[in-house]
């Protein structure tokens, strides 16, 4: 099993770097070519969420992305924002998406999780074991090499 | 690839051609441009996503925001998109039921009442 770990300051500019690394490691791990767009999007969404939460709560800690391959390709995106900030993970119905009352932030959060849930079959969101924070764990199958 | 933005007028519609990656880092520039267009009087706005290589929830939020802004101003907003990867994003988020999405600019400008594509 190989592991690649990337930690970055919670700034939007670094999310692209995380996507690029995540897809490069996925390709190397043997994730099917047709899944790579979904891997790119899902890692981006998870990191975007983490960066947004860190900024919202003034948490300067690094966001961590850990990628590992064994029987599958597993990506864990770990933030250190308060747990209660992780609510609102549900998919929004269409008639609410364009409602005037919905803020841009809430819309983006809802849409982001709809994308994660839609693109990742094996998705788990759980509190980190030590301290504040959430881990978004995503798993994709790998092909035999 | 960096975000690229270009505006042109087609059949009395303001077409904003977007290229590159629209994400949490670049989406604010897209938002600024759309706000500028509406504030300067554009009321029939079409965003052409033909050159977009990546679009995330932040970009989708910006597009919804522009649509709301135009709705308040009695304007019209539509998207041009034919890439399956992007269309899938709109379907998964149910935003395909929120935006009129056209396969071509011609189809978008021909839809005078803004009811959306017929097929």
CSV table of N, CA, C and O in Angstrom, one decimal, chain A residues 12-13 15-16 19 38 40-41 45 48 91 94 97-100 102 107-108 111-112 114-115 118-119, chain B residues 1 21 23-25 31 54-58 60-61 64 67-68 71 88-89 92-95 97-98:
chain,number,residue,atom,x,y,z
A,12,UNK,N,-8.5,29.1,-0.9
A,12,UNK,CA,-9.1,28.6,-2.1
A,12,UNK,C,-8.1,28.2,-3.2
A,12,UNK,O,-8.3,27.2,-4.0
A,13,UNK,N,-7.0,29.0,-3.3
A,13,UNK,CA,-6.1,28.7,-4.4
A,13,UNK,C,-5.4,27.3,-4.3
A,13,UNK,O,-5.0,26.8,-5.4
A,15,UNK,N,-6.9,24.5,-3.5
A,15,UNK,CA,-7.9,23.4,-3.7
A,15,UNK,C,-7.6,22.8,-5.1
A,15,UNK,O,-7.6,21.6,-5.3
A,16,UNK,N,-7.2,23.6,-6.0
A,16,UNK,CA,-6.8,23.1,-7.4
A,16,UNK,C,-5.6,22.1,-7.3
A,16,UNK,O,-5.6,21.1,-7.9
A,19,UNK,N,-6.8,18.9,-6.0
A,19,UNK,CA,-7.5,18.1,-7.1
A,19,UNK,C,-6.4,17.4,-8.0
A,19,UNK,O,-6.6,16.3,-8.4
A,38,UNK,N,-14.8,12.2,-11.9
A,38,UNK,CA,-15.6,12.2,-10.7
A,38,UNK,C,-14.7,12.3,-9.4
A,38,UNK,O,-15.0,13.0,-8.5
A,40,UNK,N,-11.9,13.9,-9.4
A,40,UNK,CA,-11.4,15.3,-9.4
A,40,UNK,C,-12.5,16.2,-8.8
A,40,UNK,O,-12.2,17.0,-7.9
A,41,UNK,N,-13.7,16.0,-9.2
A,41,UNK,CA,-14.8,16.8,-8.6
A,41,UNK,C,-15.0,16.5,-7.1
A,41,UNK,O,-15.2,17.5,-6.4
A,45,UNK,N,-14.7,19.2,-4.1
A,45,UNK,CA,-15.8,19.5,-3.3
A,45,UNK,C,-15.5,19.3,-1.8
A,45,UNK,O,-15.8,20.2,-1.0
A,48,UNK,N,-13.0,22.1,-0.9
A,48,UNK,CA,-13.7,23.4,-0.9
A,48,UNK,C,-14.5,23.6,0.4
A,48,UNK,O,-14.5,24.6,1.1
A,91,UNK,N,-29.4,17.1,0.4
A,91,UNK,CA,-29.6,17.6,-1.0
A,91,UNK,C,-30.9,18.5,-1.0
A,91,UNK,O,-31.9,18.1,-0.4
A,94,UNK,N,-35.4,21.0,-6.0
A,94,UNK,CA,-35.2,22.0,-7.0
A,94,UNK,C,-35.9,23.3,-6.7
A,94,UNK,O,-35.4,24.4,-7.0
A,97,UNK,N,-33.8,25.5,-4.6
A,97,UNK,CA,-32.5,25.9,-5.1
A,97,UNK,C,-32.5,27.4,-5.6
A,97,UNK,O,-31.5,28.1,-5.4
A,98,UNK,N,-33.6,27.8,-6.2
A,98,UNK,CA,-33.6,29.2,-6.8
A,98,UNK,C,-34.4,30.1,-5.9
A,98,UNK,O,-34.7,31.2,-6.3
A,99,UNK,N,-34.7,29.7,-4.7
A,99,UNK,CA,-35.5,30.5,-3.8
A,99,UNK,C,-34.7,31.7,-3.3
A,99,UNK,O,-33.5,31.6,-3.1
A,100,UNK,N,-35.4,32.8,-3.2
A,100,UNK,CA,-34.7,34.1,-2.8
A,100,UNK,C,-34.1,34.0,-1.4
A,100,UNK,O,-33.1,34.6,-1.1
A,102,UNK,N,-32.7,31.6,0.1
A,102,UNK,CA,-31.5,30.7,0.2
A,102,UNK,C,-30.3,31.5,0.0
A,102,UNK,O,-30.1,32.1,-1.1
A,107,UNK,N,-26.6,27.5,-0.5
A,107,UNK,CA,-26.8,26.9,-1.7
A,107,UNK,C,-25.6,26.1,-2.1
A,107,UNK,O,-25.6,24.9,-2.5
A,108,UNK,N,-24.4,26.7,-2.0
A,108,UNK,CA,-23.2,26.1,-2.4
A,108,UNK,C,-22.9,24.8,-1.5
A,108,UNK,O,-22.5,23.8,-2.0
A,111,UNK,N,-25.4,22.1,-2.6
A,111,UNK,CA,-25.1,21.6,-3.9
A,111,UNK,C,-23.8,20.8,-3.9
A,111,UNK,O,-23.6,19.7,-4.5
A,112,UNK,N,-22.8,21.2,-3.0
A,112,UNK,CA,-21.6,20.5,-2.9
A,112,UNK,C,-21.8,19.1,-2.3
A,112,UNK,O,-21.2,18.2,-2.8
A,114,UNK,N,-24.6,17.4,-2.5
A,114,UNK,CA,-25.3,16.7,-3.6
A,114,UNK,C,-24.3,16.1,-4.6
A,114,UNK,O,-24.5,14.9,-5.0
A,115,UNK,N,-23.3,16.8,-4.9
A,115,UNK,CA,-22.3,16.3,-5.8
A,115,UNK,C,-21.5,15.2,-5.2
A,115,UNK,O,-21.2,14.2,-5.9
A,118,UNK,N,-23.6,12.2,-5.0
A,118,UNK,CA,-24.0,11.7,-6.4
A,118,UNK,C,-22.8,11.1,-7.1
A,118,UNK,O,-23.0,10.1,-7.9
A,119,UNK,N,-21.6,11.5,-6.8
A,119,UNK,CA,-20.5,11.0,-7.5
A,119,UNK,C,-19.7,9.9,-6.8
A,119,UNK,O,-18.9,9.2,-7.4
B,1,UNK,N,-6.2,24.8,-16.1
B,1,UNK,CA,-6.3,26.0,-17.0
B,1,UNK,C,-7.0,27.2,-16.2
B,1,UNK,O,-8.0,26.9,-15.6
B,21,UNK,N,-11.3,26.6,-15.7
B,21,UNK,CA,-11.8,26.0,-14.5
B,21,UNK,C,-12.6,27.0,-13.6
B,21,UNK,O,-12.0,28.0,-13.3
B,23,UNK,N,-13.9,27.3,-10.1
B,23,UNK,CA,-13.9,26.6,-8.8
B,23,UNK,C,-13.9,27.7,-7.7
B,23,UNK,O,-14.1,28.9,-7.9
B,24,UNK,N,-13.7,27.2,-6.5
B,24,UNK,CA,-13.7,28.1,-5.3
B,24,UNK,C,-12.8,29.3,-5.4
B,24,UNK,O,-13.0,30.4,-4.9
B,25,UNK,N,-11.7,29.1,-6.2
B,25,UNK,CA,-10.7,30.2,-6.4
B,25,UNK,C,-11.1,31.2,-7.5
B,25,UNK,O,-11.0,32.4,-7.3
B,31,UNK,N,-18.4,35.8,-10.8
B,31,UNK,CA,-19.5,36.5,-10.1
B,31,UNK,C,-19.4,38.0,-10.4
B,31,UNK,O,-20.4,38.6,-10.8
B,54,UNK,N,-13.9,22.5,-15.9
B,54,UNK,CA,-14.2,22.0,-14.5
B,54,UNK,C,-15.1,23.0,-13.9
B,54,UNK,O,-15.0,24.2,-14.1
B,55,UNK,N,-16.2,22.5,-13.3
B,55,UNK,CA,-17.2,23.3,-12.6
B,55,UNK,C,-17.6,22.7,-11.3
B,55,UNK,O,-17.9,21.5,-11.3
B,56,UNK,N,-17.5,23.5,-10.2
B,56,UNK,CA,-17.8,22.9,-8.9
B,56,UNK,C,-19.0,23.6,-8.3
B,56,UNK,O,-19.6,24.5,-9.0
B,57,UNK,N,-19.3,23.3,-7.1
B,57,UNK,CA,-20.5,23.9,-6.4
B,57,UNK,C,-20.4,25.4,-6.3
B,57,UNK,O,-21.4,26.1,-6.3
B,58,UNK,N,-19.2,25.9,-6.1
B,58,UNK,CA,-19.1,27.3,-6.0
B,58,UNK,C,-19.5,28.0,-7.3
B,58,UNK,O,-20.2,29.0,-7.3
B,60,UNK,N,-21.5,26.8,-9.5
B,60,UNK,CA,-23.0,26.6,-9.7
B,60,UNK,C,-23.7,27.6,-8.8
B,60,UNK,O,-24.7,28.2,-9.3
B,61,UNK,N,-23.2,27.9,-7.6
B,61,UNK,CA,-23.8,28.9,-6.8
B,61,UNK,C,-23.7,30.3,-7.4
B,61,UNK,O,-24.7,31.1,-7.3
B,64,UNK,N,-26.5,30.4,-10.1
B,64,UNK,CA,-27.8,30.6,-9.5
B,64,UNK,C,-28.0,32.0,-9.1
B,64,UNK,O,-29.0,32.7,-9.3
B,67,UNK,N,-28.8,34.2,-12.0
B,67,UNK,CA,-30.2,34.0,-12.4
B,67,UNK,C,-31.2,34.8,-11.5
B,67,UNK,O,-32.1,35.4,-12.0
B,68,UNK,N,-30.9,34.7,-10.2
B,68,UNK,CA,-31.8,35.4,-9.3
B,68,UNK,C,-31.7,36.9,-9.5
B,68,UNK,O,-32.8,37.6,-9.5
B,71,UNK,N,-33.7,37.8,-12.5
B,71,UNK,CA,-35.1,37.6,-12.2
B,71,UNK,C,-35.7,38.9,-11.6
B,71,UNK,O,-36.7,39.3,-11.9
B,88,UNK,N,-24.2,16.2,-16.4
B,88,UNK,CA,-24.4,15.3,-15.3
B,88,UNK,C,-24.4,16.0,-14.0
B,88,UNK,O,-25.2,15.7,-13.1
B,89,UNK,N,-23.5,17.0,-13.9
B,89,UNK,CA,-23.5,17.8,-12.6
B,89,UNK,C,-24.8,18.6,-12.4
B,89,UNK,O,-25.3,18.6,-11.3
B,92,UNK,N,-27.4,15.9,-11.3
B,92,UNK,CA,-27.2,15.4,-9.9
B,92,UNK,C,-27.7,16.4,-8.9
B,92,UNK,O,-28.2,16.1,-7.9
B,93,UNK,N,-27.5,17.7,-9.2
B,93,UNK,CA,-27.8,18.7,-8.2
B,93,UNK,C,-29.3,19.2,-8.4
B,93,UNK,O,-29.7,20.1,-7.7
B,94,UNK,N,-29.9,18.7,-9.4
B,94,UNK,CA,-31.3,19.1,-9.8
B,94,UNK,C,-31.3,20.5,-10.4
B,94,UNK,O,-32.4,21.1,-10.6
B,95,UNK,N,-30.2,21.1,-10.7
B,95,UNK,CA,-30.2,22.4,-11.2
B,95,UNK,C,-30.6,22.4,-12.7
B,95,UNK,O,-30.8,23.5,-13.3
B,97,UNK,N,-33.3,21.5,-13.5
B,97,UNK,CA,-34.7,21.9,-13.4
B,97,UNK,C,-34.8,23.4,-13.0
B,97,UNK,O,-36.0,23.9,-12.9
B,98,UNK,N,-33.7,24.0,-12.8
B,98,UNK,CA,-33.7,25.4,-12.4
B,98,UNK,C,-33.3,26.3,-13.6
B,98,UNK,O,-33.9,27.3,-13.9
